[in-house]
N, CA, C and O atoms as a Tinker XYZ file with bonds, in Angstrom:
   356  protein
     1  N     25.145000   -6.172000    7.571000    73     2
     2  CA    24.257000   -5.739000    6.515000    64     1     3
     3  C     25.081000   -5.383000    5.283000    63     2     4     5
     4  O     26.109000   -4.713000    5.373000    81     3
     5  N     24.609000   -5.843000    4.145000    73     3     6
     6  CA    25.301000   -5.553000    2.894000    64     5     7
     7  C     25.206000   -4.063000    2.579000    63     6     8     9
     8  O     24.194000   -3.424000    2.868000    81     7
     9  N     26.250000   -3.521000    1.993000    73     7    10
    10  CA    26.293000   -2.079000    1.734000    64     9    11
    11  C     25.348000   -1.641000    0.625000    63    10    12    13
    12  O     25.028000   -0.457000    0.535000    81    11
    13  N     24.896000   -2.553000   -0.215000    73    11    14
    14  CA    24.012000   -2.159000   -1.311000    64    13    15
    15  C     22.521000   -2.209000   -0.940000    63    14    16    17
    16  O     21.668000   -1.918000   -1.779000    81    15
    17  N     22.205000   -2.570000    0.295000    73    15    18
    18  CA    20.820000   -2.598000    0.745000    64    17    19
    19  C     20.521000   -1.291000    1.463000    63    18    20    21
    20  O     21.145000   -0.988000    2.480000    81    19
    21  N     19.567000   -0.505000    0.944000    73    19    22
    22  CA    19.279000    0.775000    1.598000    64    21    23
    23  C     18.653000    0.561000    2.970000    63    22    24    25
    24  O     17.878000   -0.373000    3.178000    81    23
    25  N     19.001000    1.436000    3.894000    73    23    26
    26  CA    18.420000    1.359000    5.238000    64    25    27
    27  C     17.196000    2.252000    5.358000    63    26    28    29
    28  O     16.390000    2.067000    6.270000    81    27
    29  N     17.041000    3.208000    4.464000    73    27    30
    30  CA    15.847000    4.045000    4.411000    64    29    31
    31  C     15.698000    4.592000    2.997000    63    30    32    33
    32  O     16.621000    4.534000    2.185000    81    31
    33  N     14.535000    5.115000    2.734000    73    31    34
    34  CA    14.258000    5.611000    1.399000    64    33    35
    35  C     13.506000    6.911000    1.514000    63    34    36    37
    36  O     12.548000    7.010000    2.281000    81    35
    37  N     13.919000    7.900000    0.772000    73    35    38
    38  CA    13.252000    9.198000    0.788000    64    37    39
    39  C     12.776000    9.523000   -0.617000    63    38    40    41
    40  O     13.503000    9.328000   -1.592000    81    39
    41  N     11.569000   10.013000   -0.711000    73    39    42
    42  CA    11.026000   10.467000   -1.979000    64    41    43
    43  C     10.800000   11.969000   -1.831000    63    42    44    45
    44  O     10.198000   12.411000   -0.853000    81    43
    45  N     11.266000   12.734000   -2.769000    73    43    46
    46  CA    11.090000   14.184000   -2.674000    64    45    47
    47  C      9.618000   14.530000   -2.838000    63    46    48    49
    48  O      8.883000   13.850000   -3.554000    81    47
    49  N      9.202000   15.589000   -2.170000    73    47    50
    50  CA     7.815000   15.994000   -2.263000    64    49    51
    51  C      7.459000   16.423000   -3.681000    63    50    52    53
    52  O      6.330000   16.206000   -4.120000    81    51
    53  N      8.376000   17.011000   -4.389000    73    51    54
    54  CA     8.113000   17.414000   -5.773000    64    53    55
    55  C      7.801000   16.184000   -6.623000    63    54    56    57
    56  O      6.913000   16.224000   -7.475000    81    55
    57  N      8.525000   15.101000   -6.394000    73    55    58
    58  CA     8.309000   13.868000   -7.136000    64    57    59
    59  C      6.945000   13.262000   -6.804000    63    58    60    61
    60  O      6.301000   12.676000   -7.673000    81    59
    61  N      6.504000   13.401000   -5.554000    73    59    62
    62  CA     5.218000   12.845000   -5.125000    64    61    63
    63  C      4.044000   13.455000   -5.863000    63    62    64    65
    64  O      2.994000   12.823000   -5.973000    81    63
    65  N      4.194000   14.655000   -6.365000    73    63    66
    66  CA     3.087000   15.345000   -7.018000    64    65    67
    67  C      2.581000   14.614000   -8.249000    63    66    68    69
    68  O      1.436000   14.815000   -8.652000    81    67
    69  N      3.407000   13.768000   -8.856000    73    67    70
    70  CA     3.055000   13.132000  -10.114000    64    69    71
    71  C      2.487000   11.721000   -9.958000    63    70    72    73
    72  O      2.342000   10.998000  -10.944000    81    71
    73  N      2.168000   11.330000   -8.737000    73    71    74
    74  CA     1.622000   10.006000   -8.468000    64    73    75
    75  C      0.196000   10.108000   -7.949000    63    74    76    77
    76  O     -0.156000   11.063000   -7.257000    81    75
    77  N     -0.609000    9.133000   -8.282000    73    75    78
    78  CA    -1.898000    9.006000   -7.632000    64    77    79
    79  C     -1.642000    8.655000   -6.172000    63    78    80    81
    80  O     -0.702000    7.925000   -5.861000    81    79
    81  N     -2.470000    9.169000   -5.286000    73    79    82
    82  CA    -2.321000    8.870000   -3.862000    64    81    83
    83  C     -3.539000    8.077000   -3.404000    63    82    84    85
    84  O     -4.681000    8.411000   -3.718000    81    83
    85  N     -3.260000    7.027000   -2.659000    73    83    86
    86  CA    -4.335000    6.195000   -2.148000    64    85    87
    87  C     -4.227000    6.141000   -0.637000    63    86    88    89
    88  O     -3.180000    5.792000   -0.092000    81    87
    89  N     -5.310000    6.485000    0.032000    73    87    90
    90  CA    -5.394000    6.384000    1.487000    64    89    91
    91  C     -6.441000    5.328000    1.811000    63    90    92    93
    92  O     -7.460000    5.225000    1.129000    81    91
    93  N     -6.188000    4.557000    2.839000    73    91    94
    94  CA    -7.141000    3.517000    3.228000    64    93    95
    95  C     -7.164000    3.399000    4.741000    63    94    96    97
    96  O     -6.254000    3.862000    5.429000    81    95
    97  N     -8.211000    2.776000    5.246000    73    95    98
    98  CA    -8.314000    2.546000    6.682000    64    97    99
    99  C     -9.310000    1.427000    6.926000    63    98   100   101
   100  O    -10.139000    1.118000    6.070000    81    99
   101  N     -9.221000    0.833000    8.087000    73    99   102
   102  CA   -10.172000   -0.162000    8.547000    64   101   103
   103  C    -10.712000    0.268000    9.889000    63   102   104   105
   104  O    -10.084000    1.053000   10.599000    81   103
   105  N    -11.872000   -0.243000   10.233000    73   103   106
   106  CA   -12.505000    0.160000   11.480000    64   105   107
   107  C    -13.179000   -1.043000   12.128000    63   106   108   109
   108  O    -13.765000   -1.888000   11.451000    81   107
   109  N    -13.083000   -1.101000   13.446000    73   107   110
   110  CA   -13.782000   -2.141000   14.194000    64   109   111
   111  C    -14.285000   -1.537000   15.482000    63   110   112   113
   112  O    -13.517000   -0.975000   16.263000    81   111
   113  N    -15.578000   -1.654000   15.698000    73   111   114
   114  CA   -16.203000   -1.246000   16.957000    64   113   115
   115  C    -16.983000   -2.452000   17.466000    63   114   116   117
   116  O    -17.106000   -3.446000   16.752000    81   115
   117  N    -17.505000   -2.385000   18.671000    73   115   118
   118  CA   -18.324000   -3.521000   19.141000    64   117   119
   119  C    -19.553000   -3.767000   18.253000    63   118   120   121
   120  O    -20.064000   -4.886000   18.207000    81   119
   121  N    -20.028000   -2.732000   17.551000    73   119   122
   122  CA   -21.230000   -2.871000   16.731000    64   121   123
   123  C    -20.943000   -3.187000   15.265000    63   122   124   125
   124  O    -21.708000   -3.921000   14.639000    81   123
   125  N    -19.857000   -2.651000   14.703000    73   123   126
   126  CA   -19.615000   -2.740000   13.262000    64   125   127
   127  C    -18.143000   -2.927000   12.931000    63   126   128   129
   128  O    -17.261000   -2.666000   13.748000    81   127
   129  N    -17.902000   -3.393000   11.696000    73   127   130
   130  CA   -16.552000   -3.432000   11.132000    64   129   131
   131  C    -16.644000   -2.881000    9.714000    63   130   132   133
   132  O    -17.711000   -2.894000    9.100000    81   131
   133  N    -15.522000   -2.399000    9.203000    73   131   134
   134  CA   -15.557000   -1.901000    7.839000    64   133   135
   135  C    -14.204000   -1.440000    7.347000    63   134   136   137
   136  O    -13.206000   -1.511000    8.064000    81   135
   137  N    -14.187000   -0.969000    6.117000    73   135   138
   138  CA   -12.960000   -0.487000    5.476000    64   137   139
   139  C    -13.343000    0.614000    4.501000    63   138   140   141
   140  O    -14.510000    0.758000    4.136000    81   139
   141  N    -12.345000    1.393000    4.083000    73   139   142
   142  CA   -12.584000    2.415000    3.089000    64   141   143
   143  C    -11.291000    2.832000    2.428000    63   142   144   145
   144  O    -10.206000    2.588000    2.956000    81   143
   145  N    -11.407000    3.465000    1.267000    73   143   146
   146  CA   -10.238000    3.981000    0.560000    64   145   147
   147  C    -10.643000    5.217000   -0.235000    63   146   148   149
   148  O    -11.814000    5.407000   -0.565000    81   147
   149  N     -9.653000    6.048000   -0.535000    73   147   150
   150  CA    -9.839000    7.229000   -1.386000    64   149   151
   151  C     -8.627000    7.313000   -2.305000    63   150   152   153
   152  O     -7.491000    7.188000   -1.848000    81   151
   153  N     -8.862000    7.524000   -3.599000    73   151   154
   154  CA    -7.793000    7.725000   -4.579000    64   153   155
   155  C     -7.864000    9.179000   -5.032000    63   154   156   157
   156  O     -8.913000    9.641000   -5.483000    81   155
   157  N     -6.759000    9.896000   -4.915000    73   155   158
   158  CA    -6.717000   11.290000   -5.363000    64   157   159
   159  C     -5.794000   11.412000   -6.575000    63   158   160   161
   160  O     -4.834000   10.658000   -6.726000    81   159
   161  N     -6.107000   12.368000   -7.420000    73   159   162
   162  CA    -5.391000   12.569000   -8.679000    64   161   163
   163  C     -4.050000   13.254000   -8.457000    63   162   164   165
   164  O     -3.881000   13.984000   -7.480000    81   163
   165  N     -3.083000   13.021000   -9.368000    73   163   166
   166  CA    -1.804000   13.732000   -9.296000    64   165   167
   167  C     -2.021000   15.239000   -9.437000    63   166   168   169
   168  O     -2.976000   15.688000  -10.071000    81   167
   169  N     -1.128000   15.995000   -8.842000    73   167   170
   170  CA    -1.123000   17.452000   -8.922000    64   169   171
   171  C     -2.357000   18.106000   -8.307000    63   170   172   173
   172  O     -2.579000   19.301000   -8.501000    81   171
   173  N     -3.151000   17.353000   -7.579000    73   171   174
   174  CA    -4.308000   17.923000   -6.885000    64   173   175
   175  C     -4.702000   16.979000   -5.756000    63   174   176   177
   176  O     -4.178000   15.871000   -5.637000    81   175
   177  N     -5.613000   17.432000   -4.950000    73   175   178
   178  CA    -6.177000   16.559000   -3.917000    64   177   179
   179  C     -7.618000   16.213000   -4.241000    63   178   180   181
   180  O     -8.428000   15.980000   -3.343000    81   179
   181  N     -7.935000   16.179000   -5.531000    73   179   182
   182  CA    -9.286000   15.863000   -5.969000    64   181   183
   183  C     -9.471000   14.349000   -5.948000    63   182   184   185
   184  O     -8.707000   13.614000   -6.574000    81   183
   185  N    -10.486000   13.892000   -5.227000    73   183   186
   186  CA   -10.780000   12.458000   -5.165000    64   185   187
   187  C    -11.379000   12.010000   -6.488000    63   186   188   189
   188  O    -12.372000   12.570000   -6.952000    81   187
   189  N    -10.771000   11.001000   -7.091000    73   187   190
   190  CA   -11.303000   10.469000   -8.349000    64   189   191
   191  C    -12.074000    9.180000   -8.124000    63   190   192   193
   192  O    -12.843000    8.750000   -8.983000    81   191
   193  N    -11.870000    8.572000   -6.982000    73   191   194
   194  CA   -12.529000    7.295000   -6.680000    64   193   195
   195  C    -12.489000    7.103000   -5.175000    63   194   196   197
   196  O    -11.508000    7.462000   -4.524000    81   195
   197  N    -13.546000    6.540000   -4.626000    73   195   198
   198  CA   -13.553000    6.169000   -3.208000    64   197   199
   199  C    -14.511000    5.010000   -3.034000    63   198   200   201
   200  O    -15.391000    4.781000   -3.864000    81   199
   201  N    -14.337000    4.307000   -1.983000    73   199   202
   202  CA   -15.210000    3.171000   -1.725000    64   201   203
   203  C    -15.016000    2.650000   -0.325000    63   202   204   205
   204  O    -14.137000    3.098000    0.410000    81   203
   205  N    -15.832000    1.720000    0.023000    73   203   206
   206  CA   -15.755000    1.120000    1.340000    64   205   207
   207  C    -16.832000    0.075000    1.481000    63   206   208   209
   208  O    -17.657000   -0.122000    0.589000    81   207
   209  N    -16.810000   -0.577000    2.596000    73   207   210
   210  CA   -17.805000   -1.606000    2.832000    64   209   211
   211  C    -17.674000   -2.196000    4.212000    63   210   212   213
   212  O    -16.818000   -1.805000    5.005000    81   211
   213  N    -18.527000   -3.127000    4.473000    73   211   214
   214  CA   -18.555000   -3.794000    5.768000    64   213   215
   215  C    -17.755000   -5.091000    5.707000    63   214   216   217
   216  O    -17.656000   -5.734000    4.661000    81   215
   217  N    -17.197000   -5.450000    6.830000    73   215   218
   218  CA   -16.533000   -6.741000    6.984000    64   217   219
   219  C    -17.400000   -7.587000    7.916000    63   218   220   221
   220  O    -18.392000   -7.105000    8.462000    81   219
   221  N    -17.018000   -8.847000    8.090000    73   219   222
   222  CA   -17.737000   -9.692000    9.037000    64   221   223
   223  C    -17.536000   -9.170000   10.448000    63   222   224   225
   224  O    -16.457000   -8.688000   10.794000    81   223
   225  N    -18.568000   -9.267000   11.250000    73   223   226
   226  CA   -18.504000   -8.750000   12.626000    64   225   227
   227  C    -17.377000   -9.412000   13.428000    63   226   228   229
   228  O    -16.822000   -8.801000   14.341000    81   227
   229  N    -17.045000  -10.649000   13.087000    73   227   230
   230  CA   -15.999000  -11.382000   13.809000    64   229   231
   231  C    -14.593000  -10.981000   13.371000    63   230   232   233
   232  O    -13.621000  -11.310000   14.052000    81   231
   233  N    -14.469000  -10.276000   12.244000    73   231   234
   234  CA   -13.154000   -9.891000   11.741000    64   233   235
   235  C    -12.451000   -8.947000   12.706000    63   234   236   237
   236  O    -13.082000   -8.087000   13.319000    81   235
   237  N    -11.146000   -9.115000   12.834000    73   235   238
   238  CA   -10.342000   -8.214000   13.644000    64   237   239
   239  C     -9.986000   -6.954000   12.868000    63   238   240   241
   240  O    -10.236000   -6.860000   11.666000    81   239
   241  N     -9.404000   -5.995000   13.562000    73   239   242
   242  CA    -9.055000   -4.725000   12.937000    64   241   243
   243  C     -8.077000   -4.914000   11.781000    63   242   244   245
   244  O     -8.186000   -4.226000   10.766000    81   243
   245  N     -7.125000   -5.835000   11.918000    73   243   246
   246  CA    -6.161000   -6.047000   10.826000    64   245   247
   247  C     -6.839000   -6.572000    9.571000    63   246   248   249
   248  O     -6.474000   -6.171000    8.465000    81   247
   249  N     -7.805000   -7.449000    9.716000    73   247   250
   250  CA    -8.541000   -7.967000    8.563000    64   249   251
   251  C     -9.286000   -6.825000    7.874000    63   250   252   253
   252  O     -9.335000   -6.760000    6.645000    81   251
   253  N     -9.864000   -5.927000    8.669000    73   251   254
   254  CA   -10.562000   -4.767000    8.092000    64   253   255
   255  C     -9.585000   -3.884000    7.318000    63   254   256   257
   256  O     -9.899000   -3.424000    6.220000    81   255
   257  N     -8.405000   -3.647000    7.887000    73   255   258
   258  CA    -7.385000   -2.851000    7.193000    64   257   259
   259  C     -6.993000   -3.531000    5.877000    63   258   260   261
   260  O     -6.885000   -2.868000    4.845000    81   259
   261  N     -6.779000   -4.850000    5.908000    73   259   262
   262  CA    -6.362000   -5.571000    4.709000    64   261   263
   263  C     -7.439000   -5.521000    3.624000    63   262   264   265
   264  O     -7.118000   -5.467000    2.437000    81   263
   265  N     -8.714000   -5.538000    4.022000    73   263   266
   266  CA    -9.779000   -5.388000    3.029000    64   265   267
   267  C     -9.624000   -4.066000    2.287000    63   266   268   269
   268  O     -9.770000   -4.018000    1.066000    81   267
   269  N     -9.331000   -3.000000    3.012000    73   267   270
   270  CA    -9.118000   -1.705000    2.383000    64   269   271
   271  C     -7.988000   -1.755000    1.370000    63   270   272   273
   272  O     -8.105000   -1.202000    0.277000    81   271
   273  N     -6.891000   -2.419000    1.731000    73   271   274
   274  CA    -5.741000   -2.546000    0.824000    64   273   275
   275  C     -6.118000   -3.364000   -0.411000    63   274   276   277
   276  O     -5.845000   -2.947000   -1.537000    81   275
   277  N     -6.734000   -4.506000   -0.211000    73   275   278
   278  CA    -7.068000   -5.374000   -1.349000    64   277   279
   279  C     -8.056000   -4.722000   -2.308000    63   278   280   281
   280  O     -7.921000   -4.845000   -3.526000    81   279
   281  N     -9.037000   -4.036000   -1.762000    73   279   282
   282  CA   -10.029000   -3.400000   -2.627000    64   281   283
   283  C     -9.397000   -2.289000   -3.461000    63   282   284   285
   284  O     -9.660000   -2.194000   -4.660000    81   283
   285  N     -8.553000   -1.433000   -2.832000    73   283   286
   286  CA    -7.934000   -0.370000   -3.650000    64   285   287
   287  C     -6.923000   -0.931000   -4.626000    63   286   288   289
   288  O     -6.747000   -0.360000   -5.702000    81   287
   289  N     -6.244000   -2.033000   -4.299000    73   287   290
   290  CA    -5.339000   -2.650000   -5.279000    64   289   291
   291  C     -6.100000   -3.071000   -6.530000    63   290   292   293
   292  O     -5.650000   -2.833000   -7.651000    81   291
   293  N     -7.244000   -3.694000   -6.331000    73   291   294
   294  CA    -8.070000   -4.092000   -7.479000    64   293   295
   295  C     -8.534000   -2.868000   -8.259000    63   294   296   297
   296  O     -8.510000   -2.873000   -9.490000    81   295
   297  N     -8.955000   -1.820000   -7.556000    73   295   298
   298  CA    -9.430000   -0.609000   -8.220000    64   297   299
   299  C     -8.296000    0.082000   -8.974000    63   298   300   301
   300  O     -8.500000    0.555000  -10.092000    81   299
   301  N     -7.096000    0.149000   -8.373000    73   299   302
   302  CA    -5.948000    0.773000   -9.045000    64   301   303
   303  C     -5.600000    0.011000  -10.321000    63   302   304   305
   304  O     -5.263000    0.619000  -11.337000    81   303
   305  N     -5.679000   -1.309000  -10.271000    73   303   306
   306  CA    -5.408000   -2.110000  -11.475000    64   305   307
   307  C     -6.487000   -1.866000  -12.522000    63   306   308   309
   308  O     -6.181000   -1.701000  -13.703000    81   307
   309  N     -7.736000   -1.841000  -12.100000    73   307   310
   310  CA    -8.849000   -1.605000  -13.014000    64   309   311
   311  C     -8.724000   -0.243000  -13.717000    63   310   312   313
   312  O     -9.044000   -0.115000  -14.899000    81   311
   313  N     -8.254000    0.775000  -12.970000    73   311   314
   314  CA    -8.094000    2.115000  -13.525000    64   313   315
   315  C     -6.742000    2.314000  -14.215000    63   314   316   317
   316  O     -6.480000    3.382000  -14.769000    81   315
   317  N     -5.883000    1.289000  -14.183000    73   315   318
   318  CA    -4.547000    1.337000  -14.796000    64   317   319
   319  C     -3.757000    2.544000  -14.309000    63   318   320   321
   320  O     -3.238000    3.320000  -15.111000    81   319
   321  N     -3.670000    2.698000  -12.990000    73   319   322
   322  CA    -3.022000    3.867000  -12.409000    64   321   323
   323  C     -1.507000    3.816000  -12.474000    63   322   324   325
   324  O     -0.869000    4.866000  -12.389000    81   323
   325  N     -0.913000    2.667000  -12.618000    73   323   326
   326  CA     0.545000    2.570000  -12.602000    64   325   327
   327  C      1.070000    2.708000  -11.182000    63   326   328   329
   328  O      0.540000    2.091000  -10.257000    81   327
   329  N      2.104000    3.510000  -11.009000    73   327   330
   330  CA     2.680000    3.694000   -9.670000    64   329   331
   331  C      1.791000    4.604000   -8.836000    63   330   332   333
   332  O      1.246000    5.595000   -9.322000    81   331
   333  N      1.661000    4.237000   -7.575000    73   331   334
   334  CA     0.855000    5.023000   -6.650000    64   333   335
   335  C      1.604000    5.213000   -5.347000    63   334   336   337
   336  O      2.558000    4.492000   -5.054000    81   335
   337  N      1.173000    6.174000   -4.581000    73   335   338
   338  CA     1.658000    6.347000   -3.210000    64   337   339
   339  C      0.527000    5.899000   -2.312000    63   338   340   341
   340  O     -0.600000    6.379000   -2.434000    81   339
   341  N      0.823000    4.985000   -1.415000    73   339   342
   342  CA    -0.183000    4.430000   -0.539000    64   341   343
   343  C      0.036000    4.934000    0.883000    63   342   344   345
   344  O      1.156000    4.922000    1.394000    81   343
   345  N     -1.046000    5.375000    1.513000    73   343   346
   346  CA    -0.954000    5.838000    2.903000    64   345   347
   347  C     -2.013000    5.113000    3.714000    63   346   348   349
   348  O     -3.202000    5.187000    3.404000    81   347
   349  N     -1.587000    4.421000    4.739000    73   347   350
   350  CA    -2.505000    3.739000    5.637000    64   349   351
   351  C     -1.940000    3.771000    7.043000    63   350   352   353
   352  O     -0.865000    4.318000    7.290000    81   351
   353  N     -2.670000    3.187000    7.940000    73   351   354
   354  CA    -2.200000    3.171000    9.328000    64   353   355
   355  C     -1.426000    1.913000    9.600000    63   354   356
   356  O     -0.946000    1.713000   10.716000    81   355
């Protein structure tokens, strides 16, 4: 491994306070599938945007998770959020 390639990356918690945080998840049960996301504002845990929806019943759990990612990416671009911290499973 080249010495200039980091093996891990740490962000200080103080630095995290200044970024929008986005959490997302996908869900699949025998009856339903879906996804959701929440965007919280810097320096607080106040939700400024959230959303979700249904996926096709045949979709697997990974497809549901990816829908959550794609939808919040579009929303983050629409809101011009810049850098964000993303948390998912």
